[in-house]
Amino acid sequence: MTGIIAGLVPPFSQDWAWRAAFILGAIAAPALIVSATGPTIPFDSQVPTLWLIIGGLIVGIGVYFGSGCTSGHGVCGLARFSPRSLAATLVFMASTAATVFVVRHILGGF
Amino acid sequence: MQRILTAAIIGLIFGAGIAISGMINPAKVLNFFDFAGTWDPSLAFVMGGALAVTALGYRFVLKRPAPLFDKSFHLPTSRKMDVPLLGGAAVFGIGWGITGFCPGGAIPALGLGETDAFIFVGAMLGGIALARLVRHAFAKRAATANA
């Protein structure tokens, strides 16, 4: 997901068309499911807007320098037994769990 | 055209998987990581299932000389365990732990029309743009220093 999105951030990569098509497909799927079956997809977010913005910036910076996210390293990379992806996946899973612990159990949550 | 249509169909399949599995739901993702609290292990099956299918699929697909709609496969070539890889992964985890959104979960969430997803994705695109500026500035400085 990271690599596909990065090609759509200015300056656009030359092969932006298939990237845009993939992203539009990924956005359309939940919309189609909801329009066909009603509100069947649970969604719940309790994070304040300021923290969504801070978290979004952090995720963008992290996945760009880390060359991938959950889908890139955690699924595609591990599926071809890449040592780099295994290392990255272990690091971001541990980092996420540690952050959730700090936010919810030390700072008291949102 | 075939290439673009194929990408759109793959996007649809990806988005449907994320939506049906619950990866689209930030609260569920945060509960998956909350071992000391309201732990919900079910998303392990999502990642495990995706990994099993992908690993099996790659065994067949990557044997081919090239994809159907391209001249060659584009696989990462770097082997280095460097600071950007591990530091970037650690930083990504902090943002994922704060919000419950990862890129692959947040993009399909746009299709639910959720405001939080739009705020997150806007900030994430800003973060990617910023990171790219920083990387290019450093690359330029290194090139000038070596000249």
PDB file of C-alpha atoms in Angstrom:
ATOM      1  CA  MET A   1       0.000   0.000   0.000  1.00  0.00           C
ATOM      2  CA  THR A   2       2.796   2.443   0.922  1.00  0.00           C
ATOM      3  CA  GLY A   3       4.615   2.082  -2.405  1.00  0.00           C
ATOM      4  CA  ILE A   4       1.420   2.465  -4.416  1.00  0.00           C
ATOM      5  CA  ILE A   5       0.371   5.599  -2.489  1.00  0.00           C
ATOM      6  CA  ALA A   6       3.843   7.187  -2.587  1.00  0.00           C
ATOM      7  CA  GLY A   7       3.652   7.272  -6.399  1.00  0.00           C
ATOM      8  CA  LEU A   8       0.481   9.353  -6.110  1.00  0.00           C
ATOM      9  CA  VAL A   9       1.992  12.067  -3.893  1.00  0.00           C
ATOM     10  CA  PRO A  10       3.379  15.026  -5.912  1.00  0.00           C
ATOM     11  CA  PRO A  11       5.609  14.833  -7.899  1.00  0.00           C
ATOM     12  CA  PHE A  12       3.499  11.997  -9.343  1.00  0.00           C
ATOM     13  CA  SER A  13       5.300   8.964 -10.697  1.00  0.00           C
ATOM     14  CA  GLN A  14       4.820   8.367 -14.425  1.00  0.00           C
ATOM     15  CA  ASP A  15       2.821   5.166 -13.880  1.00  0.00           C
ATOM     16  CA  TRP A  16       0.229   6.909 -11.710  1.00  0.00           C
ATOM     17  CA  ALA A  17      -2.796   5.535 -13.619  1.00  0.00           C
ATOM     18  CA  TRP A  18      -2.748   1.925 -12.337  1.00  0.00           C
ATOM     19  CA  ARG A  19      -1.931   3.207  -8.832  1.00  0.00           C
ATOM     20  CA  ALA A  20      -4.961   5.499  -8.891  1.00  0.00           C
ATOM     21  CA  ALA A  21      -7.115   2.628 -10.239  1.00  0.00           C
ATOM     22  CA  PHE A  22      -5.989   0.329  -7.390  1.00  0.00           C
ATOM     23  CA  ILE A  23      -6.699   2.988  -4.738  1.00  0.00           C
ATOM     24  CA  LEU A  24     -10.111   3.820  -6.226  1.00  0.00           C
ATOM     25  CA  GLY A  25     -10.967   0.094  -6.256  1.00  0.00           C
ATOM     26  CA  ALA A  26      -9.930  -0.240  -2.600  1.00  0.00           C
ATOM     27  CA  ILE A  27     -12.133   2.744  -1.675  1.00  0.00           C
ATOM     28  CA  ALA A  28     -15.061   1.575  -3.810  1.00  0.00           C
ATOM     29  CA  ALA A  29     -15.271  -1.937  -2.302  1.00  0.00           C
ATOM     30  CA  PRO A  30     -16.520  -0.963   1.200  1.00  0.00           C
ATOM     31  CA  ALA A  31     -18.846   1.637  -0.361  1.00  0.00           C
ATOM     32  CA  LEU A  32     -20.336  -1.033  -2.647  1.00  0.00           C
ATOM     33  CA  ILE A  33     -20.715  -3.520   0.230  1.00  0.00           C
ATOM     34  CA  VAL A  34     -22.520  -0.916   2.339  1.00  0.00           C
ATOM     35  CA  SER A  35     -24.816   0.140  -0.509  1.00  0.00           C
ATOM     36  CA  ALA A  36     -25.704  -3.504  -1.244  1.00  0.00           C
ATOM     37  CA  THR A  37     -26.060  -4.875   2.298  1.00  0.00           C
ATOM     38  CA  GLY A  38     -26.639  -1.821   4.531  1.00  0.00           C
ATOM     39  CA  PRO A  39     -24.460  -0.754   7.508  1.00  0.00           C
ATOM     40  CA  THR A  40     -22.805  -4.173   7.935  1.00  0.00           C
ATOM     41  CA  ILE A  41     -19.213  -2.986   8.375  1.00  0.00           C
ATOM     42  CA  PRO A  42     -18.337  -1.978  11.948  1.00  0.00           C
ATOM     43  CA  PHE A  43     -16.230   1.190  12.285  1.00  0.00           C
ATOM     44  CA  ASP A  44     -15.303   2.901  15.529  1.00  0.00           C
ATOM     45  CA  SER A  45     -12.664   5.576  16.168  1.00  0.00           C
ATOM     46  CA  GLN A  46     -12.303   7.412  19.491  1.00  0.00           C
ATOM     47  CA  VAL A  47      -9.110   9.301  18.639  1.00  0.00           C
ATOM     48  CA  PRO A  48      -9.260  13.152  18.914  1.00  0.00           C
ATOM     49  CA  THR A  49      -8.705  15.066  15.651  1.00  0.00           C
ATOM     50  CA  LEU A  50      -5.366  16.546  16.737  1.00  0.00           C
ATOM     51  CA  TRP A  51      -4.001  13.051  17.445  1.00  0.00           C
ATOM     52  CA  LEU A  52      -5.352  11.726  14.149  1.00  0.00           C
ATOM     53  CA  ILE A  53      -3.329  14.436  12.386  1.00  0.00           C
ATOM     54  CA  ILE A  54      -0.192  13.783  14.461  1.00  0.00           C
ATOM     55  CA  GLY A  55      -0.581  10.011  14.030  1.00  0.00           C
ATOM     56  CA  GLY A  56      -1.178  10.368  10.281  1.00  0.00           C
ATOM     57  CA  LEU A  57       1.988  12.440   9.833  1.00  0.00           C
ATOM     58  CA  ILE A  58       3.972   9.914  11.885  1.00  0.00           C
ATOM     59  CA  VAL A  59       2.622   6.966   9.865  1.00  0.00           C
ATOM     60  CA  GLY A  60       3.411   8.730   6.559  1.00  0.00           C
ATOM     61  CA  ILE A  61       6.996   9.485   7.597  1.00  0.00           C
ATOM     62  CA  GLY A  62       7.507   5.998   9.075  1.00  0.00           C
ATOM     63  CA  VAL A  63       6.217   3.968   6.144  1.00  0.00           C
ATOM     64  CA  TYR A  64       8.131   6.105   3.634  1.00  0.00           C
ATOM     65  CA  PHE A  65      11.513   5.646   5.330  1.00  0.00           C
ATOM     66  CA  GLY A  66      10.665   2.074   6.344  1.00  0.00           C
ATOM     67  CA  SER A  67       9.781   1.226   2.707  1.00  0.00           C
ATOM     68  CA  GLY A  68       6.484  -0.425   3.600  1.00  0.00           C
ATOM     69  CA  CYS A  69       3.597  -0.985   5.961  1.00  0.00           C
ATOM     70  CA  THR A  70       1.457  -3.905   7.116  1.00  0.00           C
ATOM     71  CA  SER A  71       0.593  -5.029   3.588  1.00  0.00           C
ATOM     72  CA  GLY A  72       4.036  -4.437   2.058  1.00  0.00           C
ATOM     73  CA  HIS A  73       6.271  -5.931   4.764  1.00  0.00           C
ATOM     74  CA  GLY A  74       3.775  -7.945   6.831  1.00  0.00           C
ATOM     75  CA  VAL A  75       2.103  -9.744   3.932  1.00  0.00           C
ATOM     76  CA  CYS A  76       3.987  -9.369   0.623  1.00  0.00           C
ATOM     77  CA  GLY A  77       7.500  -9.251   2.139  1.00  0.00           C
ATOM     78  CA  LEU A  78       6.991 -12.124   4.553  1.00  0.00           C
ATOM     79  CA  ALA A  79       5.315 -14.163   1.776  1.00  0.00           C
ATOM     80  CA  ARG A  80       8.574 -14.092  -0.195  1.00  0.00           C
ATOM     81  CA  PHE A  81      10.660 -14.712   2.949  1.00  0.00           C
ATOM     82  CA  SER A  82      12.417 -11.331   2.899  1.00  0.00           C
ATOM     83  CA  PRO A  83      14.681 -10.865   5.966  1.00  0.00           C
ATOM     84  CA  ARG A  84      14.241  -7.073   5.714  1.00  0.00           C
ATOM     85  CA  SER A  85      10.471  -7.435   5.856  1.00  0.00           C
ATOM     86  CA  LEU A  86      10.643  -9.854   8.786  1.00  0.00           C
ATOM     87  CA  ALA A  87      12.787  -7.357  10.718  1.00  0.00           C
ATOM     88  CA  ALA A  88      10.515  -4.427   9.817  1.00  0.00           C
ATOM     89  CA  THR A  89       7.357  -6.381  10.723  1.00  0.00           C
ATOM     90  CA  LEU A  90       8.729  -7.426  14.125  1.00  0.00           C
ATOM     91  CA  VAL A  91       9.783  -3.826  14.830  1.00  0.00           C
ATOM     92  CA  PHE A  92       6.493  -2.167  13.865  1.00  0.00           C
ATOM     93  CA  MET A  93       4.336  -4.787  15.615  1.00  0.00           C
ATOM     94  CA  ALA A  94       6.362  -4.318  18.818  1.00  0.00           C
ATOM     95  CA  SER A  95       6.325  -0.531  18.455  1.00  0.00           C
ATOM     96  CA  THR A  96       2.550  -0.479  17.916  1.00  0.00           C
ATOM     97  CA  ALA A  97       1.870  -2.716  20.919  1.00  0.00           C
ATOM     98  CA  ALA A  98       4.168  -0.572  23.097  1.00  0.00           C
ATOM     99  CA  THR A  99       2.416   2.614  21.923  1.00  0.00           C
ATOM    100  CA  VAL A 100      -1.046   1.169  22.645  1.00  0.00           C
ATOM    101  CA  PHE A 101       0.160   0.173  26.119  1.00  0.00           C
ATOM    102  CA  VAL A 102       1.500   3.666  26.834  1.00  0.00           C
ATOM    103  CA  VAL A 103      -1.584   5.458  25.466  1.00  0.00           C
ATOM    104  CA  ARG A 104      -4.172   3.240  27.146  1.00  0.00           C
ATOM    105  CA  HIS A 105      -2.556   2.069  30.384  1.00  0.00           C
ATOM    106  CA  ILE A 106      -0.035   4.773  31.301  1.00  0.00           C
ATOM    107  CA  LEU A 107      -1.648   7.938  29.890  1.00  0.00           C
ATOM    108  CA  GLY A 108      -5.175   6.673  30.520  1.00  0.00           C
ATOM    109  CA  GLY A 109      -6.366   6.552  26.891  1.00  0.00           C
ATOM    110  CA  PHE A 110      -8.344   9.061  24.843  1.00  0.00           C
TER     111      PHE A 110
ATOM    112  CA  MET B   1      -6.025  -0.423 -20.323  1.00  0.00           C
ATOM    113  CA  GLN B   2      -5.870  -4.075 -19.233  1.00  0.00           C
ATOM    114  CA  ARG B   3      -3.270  -3.046 -16.696  1.00  0.00           C
ATOM    115  CA  ILE B   4      -5.477  -0.304 -15.234  1.00  0.00           C
ATOM    116  CA  LEU B   5      -8.585  -2.496 -15.161  1.00  0.00           C
ATOM    117  CA  THR B   6      -6.652  -5.295 -13.455  1.00  0.00           C
ATOM    118  CA  ALA B   7      -5.315  -2.872 -10.843  1.00  0.00           C
ATOM    119  CA  ALA B   8      -8.862  -1.622 -10.148  1.00  0.00           C
ATOM    120  CA  ILE B   9     -10.165  -5.194  -9.694  1.00  0.00           C
ATOM    121  CA  ILE B  10      -7.263  -6.057  -7.359  1.00  0.00           C
ATOM    122  CA  GLY B  11      -8.035  -2.862  -5.431  1.00  0.00           C
ATOM    123  CA  LEU B  12     -11.674  -3.948  -5.095  1.00  0.00           C
ATOM    124  CA  ILE B  13     -10.639  -7.371  -3.768  1.00  0.00           C
ATOM    125  CA  PHE B  14      -8.158  -5.787  -1.331  1.00  0.00           C
ATOM    126  CA  GLY B  15     -10.725  -3.254  -0.087  1.00  0.00           C
ATOM    127  CA  ALA B  16     -13.392  -5.939   0.349  1.00  0.00           C
ATOM    128  CA  GLY B  17     -10.966  -8.104   2.347  1.00  0.00           C
ATOM    129  CA  ILE B  18      -9.996  -5.205   4.618  1.00  0.00           C
ATOM    130  CA  ALA B  19     -13.670  -4.256   5.144  1.00  0.00           C
ATOM    131  CA  ILE B  20     -15.054  -7.762   5.774  1.00  0.00           C
ATOM    132  CA  SER B  21     -12.154  -8.827   8.017  1.00  0.00           C
ATOM    133  CA  GLY B  22     -12.452  -5.821  10.365  1.00  0.00           C
ATOM    134  CA  MET B  23      -8.998  -4.388   9.535  1.00  0.00           C
ATOM    135  CA  ILE B  24     -10.944  -1.291   8.420  1.00  0.00           C
ATOM    136  CA  ASN B  25     -12.015  -0.634  12.040  1.00  0.00           C
ATOM    137  CA  PRO B  26      -9.407   1.344  14.075  1.00  0.00           C
ATOM    138  CA  ALA B  27     -10.949   0.362  17.424  1.00  0.00           C
ATOM    139  CA  LYS B  28     -10.652  -3.343  16.541  1.00  0.00           C
ATOM    140  CA  VAL B  29      -7.038  -2.860  15.416  1.00  0.00           C
ATOM    141  CA  LEU B  30      -6.161  -1.110  18.703  1.00  0.00           C
ATOM    142  CA  ASN B  31      -7.797  -3.939  20.649  1.00  0.00           C
ATOM    143  CA  PHE B  32      -5.665  -6.451  18.739  1.00  0.00           C
ATOM    144  CA  PHE B  33      -2.578  -4.729  20.186  1.00  0.00           C
ATOM    145  CA  ASP B  34      -3.985  -4.184  23.684  1.00  0.00           C
ATOM    146  CA  PHE B  35      -2.581  -7.291  25.383  1.00  0.00           C
ATOM    147  CA  ALA B  36      -2.921  -5.707  28.834  1.00  0.00           C
ATOM    148  CA  GLY B  37      -6.546  -4.664  28.310  1.00  0.00           C
ATOM    149  CA  THR B  38      -9.349  -5.525  25.874  1.00  0.00           C
ATOM    150  CA  TRP B  39      -7.259  -7.935  23.767  1.00  0.00           C
ATOM    151  CA  ASP B  40      -8.991  -9.158  20.587  1.00  0.00           C
ATOM    152  CA  PRO B  41      -6.730 -11.724  18.866  1.00  0.00           C
ATOM    153  CA  SER B  42      -8.985 -12.233  15.830  1.00  0.00           C
ATOM    154  CA  LEU B  43      -6.990  -9.996  13.472  1.00  0.00           C
ATOM    155  CA  ALA B  44      -4.059 -12.424  13.729  1.00  0.00           C
ATOM    156  CA  PHE B  45      -6.106 -14.709  11.474  1.00  0.00           C
ATOM    157  CA  VAL B  46      -6.490 -11.900   8.950  1.00  0.00           C
ATOM    158  CA  MET B  47      -2.774 -11.299   8.640  1.00  0.00           C
ATOM    159  CA  GLY B  48      -2.028 -15.035   8.900  1.00  0.00           C
ATOM    160  CA  GLY B  49      -4.625 -15.866   6.255  1.00  0.00           C
ATOM    161  CA  ALA B  50      -3.412 -13.130   3.913  1.00  0.00           C
ATOM    162  CA  LEU B  51       0.169 -14.295   4.396  1.00  0.00           C
ATOM    163  CA  ALA B  52      -0.657 -17.957   3.671  1.00  0.00           C
ATOM    164  CA  VAL B  53      -2.586 -17.136   0.489  1.00  0.00           C
ATOM    165  CA  THR B  54       0.096 -14.698  -0.713  1.00  0.00           C
ATOM    166  CA  ALA B  55       2.971 -17.113  -0.023  1.00  0.00           C
ATOM    167  CA  LEU B  56       1.164 -19.866  -1.928  1.00  0.00           C
ATOM    168  CA  GLY B  57       0.266 -17.516  -4.783  1.00  0.00           C
ATOM    169  CA  TYR B  58       3.853 -16.224  -5.098  1.00  0.00           C
ATOM    170  CA  ARG B  59       5.110 -19.821  -5.526  1.00  0.00           C
ATOM    171  CA  PHE B  60       3.146 -20.022  -8.769  1.00  0.00           C
ATOM    172  CA  VAL B  61       3.207 -16.407  -9.922  1.00  0.00           C
ATOM    173  CA  LEU B  62       6.910 -15.656  -9.423  1.00  0.00           C
ATOM    174  CA  LYS B  63       7.871 -18.753 -11.463  1.00  0.00           C
ATOM    175  CA  ARG B  64       6.559 -16.971 -14.547  1.00  0.00           C
ATOM    176  CA  PRO B  65       9.072 -14.954 -16.577  1.00  0.00           C
ATOM    177  CA  ALA B  66       6.924 -11.803 -16.258  1.00  0.00           C
ATOM    178  CA  PRO B  67       3.481 -10.609 -15.101  1.00  0.00           C
ATOM    179  CA  LEU B  68       0.629 -10.702 -17.664  1.00  0.00           C
ATOM    180  CA  PHE B  69       0.558  -6.939 -18.183  1.00  0.00           C
ATOM    181  CA  ASP B  70       4.182  -5.861 -17.664  1.00  0.00           C
ATOM    182  CA  LYS B  71       7.609  -6.707 -19.063  1.00  0.00           C
ATOM    183  CA  SER B  72       9.079  -7.819 -15.741  1.00  0.00           C
ATOM    184  CA  PHE B  73       8.349  -8.206 -12.033  1.00  0.00           C
ATOM    185  CA  HIS B  74       9.276  -5.266  -9.803  1.00  0.00           C
ATOM    186  CA  LEU B  75      10.550  -6.788  -6.574  1.00  0.00           C
ATOM    187  CA  PRO B  76      12.579  -4.941  -3.917  1.00  0.00           C
ATOM    188  CA  THR B  77      16.307  -5.566  -4.363  1.00  0.00           C
ATOM    189  CA  SER B  78      17.784  -4.037  -1.188  1.00  0.00           C
ATOM    190  CA  ARG B  79      19.206  -6.498   1.377  1.00  0.00           C
ATOM    191  CA  LYS B  80      20.424  -3.911   3.884  1.00  0.00           C
ATOM    192  CA  MET B  81      19.132  -3.892   7.476  1.00  0.00           C
ATOM    193  CA  ASP B  82      19.655  -0.161   7.813  1.00  0.00           C
ATOM    194  CA  VAL B  83      18.501   2.671  10.051  1.00  0.00           C
ATOM    195  CA  PRO B  84      15.784   3.968   7.669  1.00  0.00           C
ATOM    196  CA  LEU B  85      14.168   0.495   7.495  1.00  0.00           C
ATOM    197  CA  LEU B  86      14.119  -0.240  11.224  1.00  0.00           C
ATOM    198  CA  GLY B  87      13.713   3.378  12.366  1.00  0.00           C
ATOM    199  CA  GLY B  88      10.908   3.925   9.856  1.00  0.00           C
ATOM    200  CA  ALA B  89       9.165   0.752  11.034  1.00  0.00           C
ATOM    201  CA  ALA B  90       9.437   1.857  14.681  1.00  0.00           C
ATOM    202  CA  VAL B  91       8.059   5.319  13.826  1.00  0.00           C
ATOM    203  CA  PHE B  92       5.224   3.800  11.781  1.00  0.00           C
ATOM    204  CA  GLY B  93       4.258   1.668  14.801  1.00  0.00           C
ATOM    205  CA  ILE B  94       3.931   4.753  17.011  1.00  0.00           C
ATOM    206  CA  GLY B  95       1.467   6.331  14.579  1.00  0.00           C
ATOM    207  CA  TRP B  96      -0.420   3.038  14.132  1.00  0.00           C
ATOM    208  CA  GLY B  97      -0.637   2.643  17.917  1.00  0.00           C
ATOM    209  CA  ILE B  98      -1.954   6.184  18.423  1.00  0.00           C
ATOM    210  CA  THR B  99      -4.641   6.059  15.719  1.00  0.00           C
ATOM    211  CA  GLY B 100      -5.398   2.397  14.908  1.00  0.00           C
ATOM    212  CA  PHE B 101      -5.030   3.295  11.214  1.00  0.00           C
ATOM    213  CA  CYS B 102      -2.392   1.789   8.927  1.00  0.00           C
ATOM    214  CA  PRO B 103      -2.284   2.816   5.235  1.00  0.00           C
ATOM    215  CA  GLY B 104      -4.028  -0.357   4.026  1.00  0.00           C
ATOM    216  CA  GLY B 105      -6.798   0.029   6.594  1.00  0.00           C
ATOM    217  CA  ALA B 106      -7.301   3.781   6.183  1.00  0.00           C
ATOM    218  CA  ILE B 107      -7.660   3.914   2.377  1.00  0.00           C
ATOM    219  CA  PRO B 108     -10.669   1.515   2.271  1.00  0.00           C
ATOM    220  CA  ALA B 109     -12.150   3.367   5.302  1.00  0.00           C
ATOM    221  CA  LEU B 110     -12.498   6.400   3.001  1.00  0.00           C
ATOM    222  CA  GLY B 111     -15.164   4.372   1.185  1.00  0.00           C
ATOM    223  CA  LEU B 112     -17.224   4.257   4.398  1.00  0.00           C
ATOM    224  CA  GLY B 113     -17.309   8.065   4.297  1.00  0.00           C
ATOM    225  CA  GLU B 114     -15.781   8.269   7.779  1.00  0.00           C
ATOM    226  CA  THR B 115     -14.434  11.766   8.616  1.00  0.00           C
ATOM    227  CA  ASP B 116     -11.661  10.317  10.800  1.00  0.00           C
ATOM    228  CA  ALA B 117     -10.344   8.334   7.833  1.00  0.00           C
ATOM    229  CA  PHE B 118     -10.192  11.493   5.679  1.00  0.00           C
ATOM    230  CA  ILE B 119      -8.327  13.417   8.394  1.00  0.00           C
ATOM    231  CA  PHE B 120      -5.863  10.557   8.894  1.00  0.00           C
ATOM    232  CA  VAL B 121      -5.241   9.958   5.173  1.00  0.00           C
ATOM    233  CA  GLY B 122      -4.723  13.700   4.545  1.00  0.00           C
ATOM    234  CA  ALA B 123      -2.108  13.855   7.309  1.00  0.00           C
ATOM    235  CA  MET B 124      -0.484  10.607   6.118  1.00  0.00           C
ATOM    236  CA  LEU B 125      -0.087  11.962   2.564  1.00  0.00           C
ATOM    237  CA  GLY B 126       1.472  15.084   4.120  1.00  0.00           C
ATOM    238  CA  GLY B 127       3.867  12.868   6.080  1.00  0.00           C
ATOM    239  CA  ILE B 128       4.893  10.954   2.942  1.00  0.00           C
ATOM    240  CA  ALA B 129       5.444  14.227   1.018  1.00  0.00           C
ATOM    241  CA  LEU B 130       7.503  15.642   3.902  1.00  0.00           C
ATOM    242  CA  ALA B 131       9.607  12.470   4.196  1.00  0.00           C
ATOM    243  CA  ARG B 132      10.293  12.535   0.476  1.00  0.00           C
ATOM    244  CA  LEU B 133      11.449  16.188   0.614  1.00  0.00           C
ATOM    245  CA  VAL B 134      13.797  15.354   3.490  1.00  0.00           C
ATOM    246  CA  ARG B 135      15.236  12.295   1.715  1.00  0.00           C
ATOM    247  CA  HIS B 136      15.815  14.234  -1.515  1.00  0.00           C
ATOM    248  CA  ALA B 137      17.411  17.159   0.357  1.00  0.00           C
ATOM    249  CA  PHE B 138      19.848  14.761   2.036  1.00  0.00           C
ATOM    250  CA  ALA B 139      20.603  12.964  -1.234  1.00  0.00           C
ATOM    251  CA  LYS B 140      21.327  16.323  -2.893  1.00  0.00           C
ATOM    252  CA  ARG B 141      23.600  17.450  -0.058  1.00  0.00           C
ATOM    253  CA  ALA B 142      25.505  14.153  -0.162  1.00  0.00           C
ATOM    254  CA  ALA B 143      25.910  14.510  -3.951  1.00  0.00           C
ATOM    255  CA  THR B 144      27.262  18.074  -3.575  1.00  0.00           C
ATOM    256  CA  ALA B 145      29.632  17.022  -0.784  1.00  0.00           C
ATOM    257  CA  ASN B 146      31.051  14.242  -2.968  1.00  0.00           C
ATOM    258  CA  ALA B 147      31.465  16.471  -6.032  1.00  0.00           C
TER     259      ALA B 147
END
